[in-house]
CSV table of C-alpha atoms in Angstrom, one decimal:
chain,number,residue,atom,x,y,z
A,10,MET,CA,-61.5,-25.0,-4.4
A,11,ARG,CA,-58.8,-23.5,-2.1
A,12,SER,CA,-58.3,-19.8,-2.3
A,13,ARG,CA,-54.6,-20.2,-2.2
A,14,PHE,CA,-53.0,-19.8,-5.6
A,15,ILE,CA,-49.6,-19.0,-7.2
A,16,THR,CA,-49.2,-15.4,-8.3
A,17,HIS,CA,-48.9,-14.9,-12.1
A,18,ALA,CA,-45.3,-14.9,-13.2
A,19,VAL,CA,-43.5,-14.5,-16.5
A,20,SER,CA,-40.7,-16.5,-17.9
A,21,PHE,CA,-37.8,-14.7,-19.4
A,22,PHE,CA,-35.0,-17.3,-19.8
A,23,LEU,CA,-34.0,-20.9,-19.0
A,24,PRO,CA,-30.8,-22.6,-20.0
A,25,LEU,CA,-30.5,-22.9,-23.8
A,26,THR,CA,-31.6,-26.3,-25.3
A,27,GLY,CA,-31.5,-27.1,-29.0
A,28,PHE,CA,-31.1,-23.5,-30.3
A,29,ILE,CA,-30.8,-23.5,-34.1
A,30,ILE,CA,-28.5,-21.2,-35.9
A,31,SER,CA,-29.7,-19.7,-39.1
A,32,LEU,CA,-27.2,-17.7,-41.1
A,33,PRO,CA,-28.4,-15.1,-43.6
A,34,GLY,CA,-29.3,-16.7,-46.8
A,35,HIS,CA,-29.7,-20.2,-45.3
A,36,ALA,CA,-33.3,-21.3,-44.6
A,37,GLU,CA,-34.2,-23.9,-42.0
A,38,SER,CA,-36.2,-27.0,-42.8
A,39,LEU,CA,-39.8,-27.3,-41.5
A,40,THR,CA,-38.6,-30.1,-39.2
A,41,ASP,CA,-36.0,-27.7,-37.6
A,42,ARG,CA,-38.7,-25.1,-37.0
A,43,ALA,CA,-41.1,-27.5,-35.3
A,44,GLU,CA,-39.4,-26.8,-31.9
A,45,TYR,CA,-40.6,-23.2,-32.2
A,46,GLN,CA,-44.2,-22.0,-32.1
A,47,GLN,CA,-45.7,-21.3,-35.5
A,48,ILE,CA,-48.8,-19.3,-36.4
A,49,SER,CA,-50.8,-20.2,-39.4
A,50,GLY,CA,-49.9,-18.1,-42.4
A,51,LEU,CA,-46.6,-16.9,-40.9
A,52,ILE,CA,-43.1,-18.4,-40.9
A,53,ARG,CA,-41.0,-17.9,-37.8
A,54,GLU,CA,-37.3,-18.7,-37.8
A,55,PRO,CA,-34.5,-18.1,-35.2
A,56,LEU,CA,-31.6,-16.2,-36.6
A,57,THR,CA,-28.0,-15.6,-35.6
A,58,LEU,CA,-26.7,-12.7,-37.5
A,59,SER,CA,-22.9,-12.8,-38.2
A,60,VAL,CA,-22.0,-9.1,-38.8
A,61,THR,CA,-19.0,-6.9,-39.2
A,62,LEU,CA,-19.3,-3.5,-37.5
A,63,ASN,CA,-18.1,-0.4,-39.2
A,64,ASN,CA,-15.0,-0.4,-37.0
A,65,GLY,CA,-14.1,-3.8,-38.7
A,66,GLN,CA,-14.9,-5.9,-35.6
A,67,PRO,CA,-17.0,-9.0,-36.0
A,68,ALA,CA,-20.1,-9.5,-33.9
A,69,ILE,CA,-22.9,-12.0,-33.4
A,70,LEU,CA,-26.5,-10.7,-32.9
A,71,ASP,CA,-29.3,-12.8,-31.4
A,72,ALA,CA,-32.5,-12.5,-33.5
A,73,PHE,CA,-35.6,-14.1,-35.0
A,74,VAL,CA,-37.8,-13.3,-38.0
A,75,THR,CA,-41.6,-13.6,-38.3
A,76,ARG,CA,-42.9,-13.1,-41.9
A,77,PRO,CA,-45.9,-13.9,-44.1
A,78,VAL,CA,-45.6,-16.7,-46.6
A,79,SER,CA,-44.6,-14.9,-49.7
A,80,LYS,CA,-42.6,-15.5,-52.9
A,81,LYS,CA,-41.7,-11.8,-53.1
A,82,PRO,CA,-39.2,-9.9,-50.9
A,83,LEU,CA,-41.0,-8.2,-48.0
A,84,PRO,CA,-40.4,-4.8,-46.4
A,85,VAL,CA,-38.3,-5.3,-43.3
A,86,VAL,CA,-39.1,-4.1,-39.8
A,87,LEU,CA,-36.1,-4.2,-37.5
A,88,ILE,CA,-37.3,-4.3,-33.9
A,89,THR,CA,-34.8,-3.8,-31.0
A,90,ASN,CA,-34.8,-4.1,-27.2
A,91,GLY,CA,-34.9,-2.1,-24.1
A,92,THR,CA,-32.7,-2.6,-21.1
A,93,THR,CA,-32.6,-2.9,-17.3
A,94,GLY,CA,-29.1,-1.5,-17.1
A,95,LYS,CA,-28.0,-4.6,-15.2
A,96,ALA,CA,-25.6,-6.6,-17.3
A,97,GLU,CA,-26.2,-10.0,-15.8
A,98,PHE,CA,-30.0,-9.7,-16.2
A,99,ASP,CA,-29.8,-8.4,-19.8
A,100,ARG,CA,-27.3,-11.1,-20.7
A,101,TRP,CA,-28.9,-14.2,-19.2
A,102,THR,CA,-32.6,-13.2,-19.0
A,103,LEU,CA,-33.4,-11.5,-22.2
A,104,ASN,CA,-34.2,-13.2,-25.5
A,105,PRO,CA,-35.8,-12.0,-28.7
A,106,ASN,CA,-39.1,-13.6,-27.9
A,107,ARG,CA,-39.7,-10.7,-25.4
A,108,TYR,CA,-40.8,-8.7,-28.4
A,109,SER,CA,-42.7,-11.4,-30.2
A,110,SER,CA,-46.1,-9.7,-30.0
A,111,THR,CA,-44.7,-6.7,-31.8
A,112,ALA,CA,-43.2,-8.9,-34.5
A,113,ILE,CA,-46.4,-10.9,-35.0
A,114,ALA,CA,-48.4,-7.6,-35.4
A,115,PHE,CA,-46.1,-6.3,-38.1
A,116,ALA,CA,-45.7,-9.6,-39.8
A,117,ARG,CA,-49.5,-10.2,-40.2
A,118,HIS,CA,-49.7,-6.7,-41.8
A,119,GLY,CA,-47.1,-7.7,-44.5
A,120,TYR,CA,-43.7,-7.2,-43.1
A,121,ALA,CA,-40.6,-9.4,-42.5
A,122,ALA,CA,-40.4,-8.5,-38.8
A,123,VAL,CA,-36.9,-9.2,-37.3
A,124,VAL,CA,-36.3,-8.8,-33.6
A,125,VAL,CA,-32.6,-8.2,-33.0
A,126,LEU,CA,-30.9,-7.9,-29.6
A,127,ARG,CA,-28.0,-5.5,-29.7
A,128,GLN,CA,-24.5,-6.4,-28.3
A,129,GLY,CA,-24.5,-7.4,-24.7
A,130,TYR,CA,-28.1,-8.7,-24.6
A,131,GLY,CA,-29.2,-12.3,-24.7
A,132,GLN,CA,-26.8,-14.4,-26.9
A,133,SER,CA,-25.5,-11.4,-28.8
A,134,SER,CA,-21.7,-11.0,-28.4
A,135,GLY,CA,-19.8,-8.1,-26.8
A,136,ALA,CA,-20.8,-5.7,-24.1
A,137,ALA,CA,-24.0,-3.6,-23.9
A,138,GLU,CA,-23.9,0.1,-24.9
A,139,TYR,CA,-23.9,1.1,-21.2
A,140,ALA,CA,-20.9,-0.9,-20.2
A,141,GLY,CA,-18.4,1.2,-18.4
A,142,HIS,CA,-20.8,4.1,-18.1
A,143,SER,CA,-22.4,5.6,-14.9
A,144,CYS,CA,-25.3,7.9,-14.2
A,145,ILE,CA,-22.7,10.7,-13.7
A,146,GLN,CA,-21.1,9.9,-17.1
A,147,PRO,CA,-23.7,8.0,-19.2
A,148,PHE,CA,-22.0,9.0,-22.5
A,149,HIS,CA,-25.2,9.2,-24.4
A,150,LEU,CA,-23.6,9.9,-27.8
A,151,GLN,CA,-21.1,7.1,-27.4
A,152,ALA,CA,-23.9,4.7,-26.6
A,153,GLY,CA,-25.8,5.9,-29.6
A,154,GLU,CA,-22.8,5.2,-31.8
A,155,GLN,CA,-22.7,1.6,-30.7
A,156,ASP,CA,-26.4,1.3,-31.3
A,157,ILE,CA,-26.0,2.7,-34.8
A,158,GLN,CA,-23.2,0.2,-35.6
A,159,ASN,CA,-25.4,-2.7,-34.3
A,160,MET,CA,-28.5,-1.6,-36.1
A,161,VAL,CA,-26.9,-0.8,-39.5
A,162,ALA,CA,-24.9,-4.1,-39.4
A,163,ALA,CA,-28.1,-6.1,-38.5
A,164,LEU,CA,-30.1,-4.5,-41.3
A,165,ASN,CA,-27.3,-5.2,-43.9
A,166,ALA,CA,-27.2,-8.9,-42.7
A,167,VAL,CA,-31.0,-9.2,-42.9
A,168,ARG,CA,-31.1,-7.8,-46.4
A,169,ARG,CA,-29.0,-10.7,-47.6
A,170,ASN,CA,-32.0,-13.0,-47.2
A,171,SER,CA,-34.2,-13.7,-50.2
A,172,TRP,CA,-37.3,-12.8,-48.2
A,173,ALA,CA,-36.1,-9.3,-47.4
A,174,SER,CA,-36.5,-6.2,-49.4
A,175,VAL,CA,-33.2,-4.4,-50.0
A,176,ASP,CA,-34.7,-0.9,-50.3
A,177,ASN,CA,-37.7,-0.8,-47.9
A,178,ALA,CA,-37.1,-1.0,-44.2
A,179,MET,CA,-38.3,0.5,-40.9
A,180,LEU,CA,-36.7,0.7,-37.5
A,181,VAL,CA,-38.7,0.1,-34.3
A,182,GLY,CA,-37.5,0.1,-30.7
A,183,MET,CA,-38.7,0.5,-27.1
A,184,SER,CA,-37.0,2.3,-24.2
A,185,ALA,CA,-33.2,2.2,-24.8
A,186,GLY,CA,-34.1,0.6,-28.1
A,187,GLY,CA,-36.2,3.6,-28.9
A,188,PHE,CA,-33.1,5.8,-28.4
A,189,ALA,CA,-31.2,3.4,-30.5
A,190,VAL,CA,-33.5,3.6,-33.5
A,191,ILE,CA,-33.7,7.5,-33.3
A,192,ALA,CA,-29.9,7.6,-33.3
A,193,THR,CA,-29.7,5.1,-36.2
A,194,GLY,CA,-32.4,7.0,-38.1
A,195,ALA,CA,-30.4,10.2,-37.9
A,196,THR,CA,-27.7,8.6,-40.1
A,197,ASN,CA,-30.4,8.2,-42.8
A,198,PRO,CA,-29.6,4.6,-43.8
A,199,PRO,CA,-30.4,3.9,-47.4
A,200,GLY,CA,-33.9,2.3,-47.9
A,201,VAL,CA,-35.1,3.1,-44.3
A,202,LYS,CA,-38.5,4.7,-44.7
A,203,ALA,CA,-39.6,5.3,-41.1
A,204,VAL,CA,-38.6,5.1,-37.5
A,205,ILE,CA,-41.0,4.2,-34.6
A,206,ASN,CA,-39.9,5.0,-31.0
A,207,PHE,CA,-42.0,3.3,-28.3
A,208,ASP,CA,-41.3,5.1,-24.9
A,209,GLY,CA,-37.7,5.7,-25.9
A,210,GLY,CA,-34.9,7.3,-23.8
A,211,ARG,CA,-31.8,6.8,-21.7
A,212,GLY,CA,-30.9,7.3,-18.1
A,213,ALA,CA,-34.2,7.2,-16.4
A,214,ILE,CA,-34.2,7.7,-12.6
A,215,ASP,CA,-37.5,6.7,-11.0
A,216,GLY,CA,-39.4,8.5,-13.8
A,217,LYS,CA,-38.5,11.9,-12.2
A,218,SER,CA,-35.1,12.8,-13.5
A,219,LEU,CA,-32.5,11.7,-16.1
A,220,CYS,CA,-28.8,10.9,-15.9
A,221,ASP,CA,-27.0,13.9,-17.6
A,222,LYS,CA,-30.2,15.4,-18.9
A,223,THR,CA,-28.3,18.2,-20.6
A,224,GLY,CA,-26.2,15.7,-22.5
A,225,LEU,CA,-29.2,13.6,-23.4
A,226,MET,CA,-31.1,16.6,-24.8
A,227,LYS,CA,-28.0,17.7,-26.8
A,228,SER,CA,-27.8,14.2,-28.3
A,229,TYR,CA,-31.4,14.4,-29.4
A,230,ALA,CA,-30.8,17.8,-30.8
A,231,GLN,CA,-27.9,16.5,-32.8
A,232,TYR,CA,-29.9,13.6,-34.1
A,233,GLY,CA,-32.8,15.8,-35.1
A,234,LYS,CA,-30.6,18.2,-37.1
A,235,ALA,CA,-29.3,15.3,-39.2
A,236,ALA,CA,-32.5,13.2,-39.6
A,237,LYS,CA,-34.5,13.2,-42.8
A,238,ILE,CA,-36.5,10.0,-42.1
A,239,PRO,CA,-40.0,10.5,-40.6
A,240,SER,CA,-40.4,9.2,-37.1
A,241,LEU,CA,-43.3,8.5,-34.7
A,242,TRP,CA,-42.8,8.9,-31.0
A,243,LEU,CA,-45.3,7.1,-28.7
A,244,TYR,CA,-45.3,7.5,-24.9
A,245,ALA,CA,-47.9,6.0,-22.6
A,246,GLU,CA,-49.7,8.3,-20.2
A,247,ASN,CA,-48.6,6.2,-17.2
A,248,ASP,CA,-45.0,5.4,-18.3
A,249,LYS,CA,-43.0,5.2,-15.1
A,250,SER,CA,-39.6,5.6,-16.8
A,251,PHE,CA,-40.2,8.3,-19.3
A,252,PRO,CA,-43.5,10.0,-18.6
A,253,PRO,CA,-45.0,11.9,-21.5
A,254,ASP,CA,-43.7,15.3,-20.3
A,255,THR,CA,-40.2,13.8,-20.4
A,256,GLY,CA,-40.8,12.3,-23.7
A,257,ARG,CA,-42.0,15.6,-25.0
A,258,GLU,CA,-38.8,17.3,-23.8
A,259,MET,CA,-36.7,14.8,-25.8
A,260,PHE,CA,-39.0,15.2,-28.8
A,261,ASN,CA,-38.8,19.0,-28.6
A,262,ALA,CA,-35.0,18.9,-28.5
A,263,TYR,CA,-35.0,16.6,-31.6
A,264,GLN,CA,-37.6,18.8,-33.4
A,265,GLN,CA,-35.2,21.8,-33.3
A,266,GLY,CA,-33.9,20.3,-36.5
A,267,LYS,CA,-37.3,20.4,-38.1
A,268,SER,CA,-37.1,16.7,-39.1
A,269,PRO,CA,-40.5,15.1,-40.0
A,270,ALA,CA,-41.7,13.7,-36.7
A,271,ARG,CA,-45.0,13.2,-34.7
A,272,PHE,CA,-45.4,12.8,-30.9
A,273,VAL,CA,-48.4,10.9,-29.5
A,274,VAL,CA,-49.5,10.3,-25.9
A,275,MET,CA,-51.0,6.9,-25.6
A,276,PRO,CA,-53.6,5.9,-23.1
A,277,PRO,CA,-52.4,4.3,-19.8
A,278,TYR,CA,-51.6,0.6,-19.9
A,279,GLY,CA,-51.5,-1.6,-16.9
A,280,LYS,CA,-49.5,-0.5,-13.9
A,281,ASP,CA,-46.7,0.9,-16.0
A,282,GLY,CA,-47.3,1.9,-19.6
A,283,HIS,CA,-43.5,1.8,-20.3
A,284,VAL,CA,-44.0,-1.9,-21.4
A,285,PHE,CA,-46.9,-1.4,-23.7
A,286,MET,CA,-45.0,-2.3,-26.9
A,287,ASP,CA,-44.0,-5.8,-25.7
A,288,SER,CA,-47.0,-6.5,-23.4
A,289,ALA,CA,-50.1,-4.7,-24.6
A,290,PRO,CA,-52.4,-6.4,-27.2
A,291,GLU,CA,-51.9,-5.3,-30.7
A,292,SER,CA,-55.3,-3.5,-30.6
A,293,PHE,CA,-53.9,-1.1,-28.0
A,294,TRP,CA,-51.4,0.5,-30.4
A,295,TRP,CA,-51.8,-0.7,-34.0
A,296,ASN,CA,-54.3,1.9,-35.2
A,297,THR,CA,-52.0,4.7,-34.2
A,298,VAL,CA,-49.1,3.1,-36.0
A,299,ALA,CA,-51.2,2.2,-39.0
A,300,THR,CA,-52.2,5.9,-39.5
A,301,PHE,CA,-48.5,6.8,-39.5
A,302,LEU,CA,-47.7,3.9,-41.9
A,303,GLU,CA,-50.4,4.9,-44.3
A,304,GLN,CA,-49.2,8.5,-44.3
A,305,TYR,CA,-45.8,7.3,-45.6
A,306,HIS,CA,-47.2,4.8,-48.0
A,307,GLN,CA,-46.1,1.7,-46.1
A,308,PRO,CA,-48.2,-1.5,-45.6
A,309,PHE,CA,-50.8,-1.1,-42.8
A,310,GLN,CA,-53.7,-3.4,-43.7
A,311,GLU,CA,-54.2,-6.9,-42.3
A,312,ILE,CA,-53.2,-9.8,-44.6
A,313,ILE,CA,-53.0,-12.6,-42.1
A,314,ARG,CA,-55.7,-13.1,-39.4
A,315,LEU,CA,-54.7,-14.4,-36.0
A,316,PRO,CA,-56.1,-17.8,-35.1
A,317,ILE,CA,-59.1,-18.0,-32.9
A,318,VAL,CA,-58.1,-19.8,-29.8
A,319,ASN,CA,-60.8,-21.7,-27.9
A,320,LEU,CA,-59.5,-23.5,-24.8
A,321,ILE,CA,-61.7,-24.8,-22.0
A,322,GLU,CA,-60.7,-23.2,-18.7
A,323,PRO,CA,-59.0,-25.5,-16.2
A,324,PRO,CA,-61.2,-26.6,-13.3
A,325,ALA,CA,-60.8,-25.2,-9.8
A,326,LEU,CA,-59.2,-21.9,-10.7
A,327,ASN,CA,-60.1,-18.9,-8.5
A,328,ALA,CA,-60.8,-15.4,-9.8
A,329,ALA,CA,-57.1,-14.5,-10.3
A,330,GLY,CA,-56.4,-17.8,-12.0
A,331,LYS,CA,-59.4,-17.4,-14.3
A,332,LYS,CA,-58.2,-13.9,-15.3
A,333,ALA,CA,-54.7,-15.2,-15.9
A,334,PHE,CA,-56.0,-18.0,-18.1
A,335,SER,CA,-58.2,-15.7,-20.1
A,336,GLU,CA,-55.2,-13.5,-20.8
A,337,TYR,CA,-53.2,-16.6,-21.7
A,338,GLU,CA,-55.9,-17.7,-24.2
A,339,THR,CA,-56.1,-14.3,-26.0
A,340,THR,CA,-52.5,-13.1,-26.0
A,341,GLN,CA,-50.2,-13.8,-29.0
A,342,ARG,CA,-46.6,-14.2,-27.9
A,343,TYR,CA,-43.8,-16.7,-28.5
A,344,GLU,CA,-43.5,-18.9,-26.4
A,345,LYS,CA,-46.1,-19.6,-23.7
A,346,ALA,CA,-47.4,-22.3,-21.5
A,347,PHE,CA,-50.0,-22.8,-18.7
A,348,ALA,CA,-49.7,-25.3,-15.9
A,349,THR,CA,-52.2,-26.2,-13.1
A,350,ASP,CA,-53.1,-28.7,-10.4
A,351,PRO,CA,-56.4,-30.2,-9.2
A,352,ASP,CA,-56.5,-27.7,-6.3
A,353,GLY,CA,-56.4,-24.6,-8.6
A,354,ASP,CA,-52.8,-23.6,-8.3
A,355,TRP,CA,-51.4,-22.4,-11.6
A,356,GLY,CA,-48.4,-21.0,-13.4
A,357,ALA,CA,-48.2,-19.0,-16.7
A,358,ALA,CA,-45.0,-18.5,-18.6
A,359,TYR,CA,-44.3,-16.3,-21.6
A,360,TRP,CA,-41.3,-15.4,-23.8
A,361,ALA,CA,-39.2,-18.5,-23.3
A,362,ARG,CA,-36.7,-19.4,-26.0
A,363,ASN,CA,-38.7,-22.4,-27.2
A,364,SER,CA,-41.8,-24.5,-26.2
A,365,GLN,CA,-39.9,-26.9,-24.0
A,366,GLU,CA,-38.6,-24.0,-21.9
A,367,ALA,CA,-42.0,-22.4,-21.6
A,368,ALA,CA,-43.5,-25.7,-20.4
A,369,ALA,CA,-40.7,-26.2,-17.8
A,370,THR,CA,-41.1,-22.7,-16.5
A,371,ALA,CA,-44.9,-22.9,-16.2
A,372,LEU,CA,-44.6,-26.1,-14.2
A,373,ASN,CA,-41.9,-24.6,-12.0
A,374,ILE,CA,-44.0,-21.5,-11.2
A,375,CYS,CA,-47.1,-23.7,-10.4
A,376,THR,CA,-45.0,-25.9,-8.1
A,377,LYS,CA,-43.0,-23.3,-6.4
A,378,GLU,CA,-45.5,-22.2,-3.7
A,379,GLN,CA,-47.6,-25.4,-3.4
A,380,ARG,CA,-48.1,-26.6,0.1
A,381,LYS,CA,-46.4,-29.8,1.1
A,382,GLY,CA,-48.3,-32.8,-0.2
A,383,ALA,CA,-50.3,-30.8,-2.8
A,384,PRO,CA,-51.2,-32.7,-5.9
A,385,GLN,CA,-48.7,-32.5,-8.7
A,386,CYS,CA,-48.8,-29.7,-11.2
A,387,THR,CA,-49.3,-30.8,-14.8
A,388,LEU,CA,-49.0,-28.9,-18.1
A,389,TYR,CA,-52.4,-27.8,-19.3
A,390,ALA,CA,-51.7,-25.8,-22.4
A,391,ILE,CA,-48.7,-25.1,-24.6
A,392,ASN,CA,-48.8,-22.1,-27.0
A,393,ASN,CA,-52.3,-22.1,-28.5
A,394,ASN,CA,-53.1,-25.8,-27.9
A,395,TYR,CA,-53.8,-28.1,-25.0
A,396,ALA,CA,-50.8,-30.0,-23.8
A,397,ALA,CA,-50.7,-33.6,-25.1
A,398,GLU,CA,-52.1,-35.1,-21.9
A,399,LYS,CA,-55.1,-32.7,-22.0
A,400,ARG,CA,-56.2,-33.1,-25.6
A,401,HIS,CA,-59.8,-34.3,-26.0
């Protein structure tokens, strides 16, 4: 086996193929859903939410739902995205599957988990909340107002579906999405029972300072004075964007309003704990969240078990490849694929729009740094199964 291998890479986006639009109140057929990874006991459907913002303007929000099979309406968890602050990246690279592990975790504990990208992200219409802003003038409250419009409109659209409770919802977000759900929670939307903020904030500069820190703290203070909904604030010990000390400052500003809130420092995760909501296994964070949910009488117990995945490791992988395949086998994310060649080169892809894109990306990663004349990379696994040519 050669020691040369392709570094583990992650898929974010490929050109859209066969995307299915699902308007509120219109379910897709099982045949339509076959293009998208499904997990036993859960239903996963792409959504395009057609909404009207409170300024009367129409918008389209890119989303998907993962929910247990149920004849009764389910409590809704609305999960929203972070940002890179780079419009081209956020528009063409991000898709709702980035937050699929979070959605799967909530869904298997009894929720209709809806990932929604705010305006300017993925295939959502409009411009992102930071458009036209700068670090000197980040306009935190103005950004928060757009976030509020997006989140409230999305929640109203989701509630028109038969599977969604009209009076029991929760808001969840990471990074800029954490700021978005804290801002939205401060308006006390009817039926919203709790807010969970994963490493939230705005205007991070190398994890050492903030764009218009004074304005940001004033924004949090304003939100805290108005908020009545309980919130949970989680910050990883090794967050490189908003370290716990920074998170605590934002929390303290918010807490001047005496709203019910709890701040928790999470253990370090990987090289940068800022991404633990979308990248860490459920076991890393669920128990902390479950304690909060139980306190406020929300579902927290497992009702759907994750499938046990047993895939034979591809031959010829070196140590890094073996580690990558072990991670591939155990992680639960939409969509994923693993490609390899007889010499042990490999490529792993996560978070594509659909299975076809995941497969194409894994193959591309595997092929990218092969030496000339190397044997062809082939698809080894797709989602939790062997690829067709590898089935025994």
